[in-house]
Amino acid sequence: MYMNGQMIYEDRHFLDHMSSQVPVQIYYGQRHSDIGLIEYYGKEFVQVNNIFYNRRQFTFVSRPGY
């Protein structure tokens, strides 16, 4: 289980969140960009709410219970 606010960055983190339907919050720098469930992830992008976010450009944070 992931803690609220824990950064996720490895493939297994994204897979865990996608398969368990645990929400993630997305930041661009320190600015909130989006929150939702992972629909797809790959080596370079993560799809949340029909938007593809670059894994190198954005920060992903676990939000269980949201």
XYZ file of C-alpha atoms in Angstrom, residues 1-27:
27
model
C 0.000 0.000 0.000
C 1.185 3.489 -0.764
C 1.031 6.373 1.678
C -0.904 9.540 0.906
C 1.545 11.976 -0.662
C 4.133 9.360 -1.648
C 5.835 10.115 -4.956
C 5.453 7.436 -7.610
C 7.921 7.099 -10.467
C 8.718 3.455 -11.220
C 6.761 1.318 -13.691
C 5.553 -0.945 -10.879
C 4.208 2.109 -8.981
C 2.108 3.108 -11.984
C 0.978 -0.481 -12.564
C -0.051 -0.854 -8.898
C -2.054 2.372 -9.009
C -3.702 1.516 -12.320
C -4.672 -2.053 -11.382
C -5.864 -1.092 -7.877
C -7.558 2.105 -9.106
C -5.737 4.317 -6.618
C -5.868 8.005 -7.646
C -2.753 10.014 -8.395
C -2.257 13.743 -8.173
C -0.115 15.368 -10.844
C 2.120 18.383 -10.366
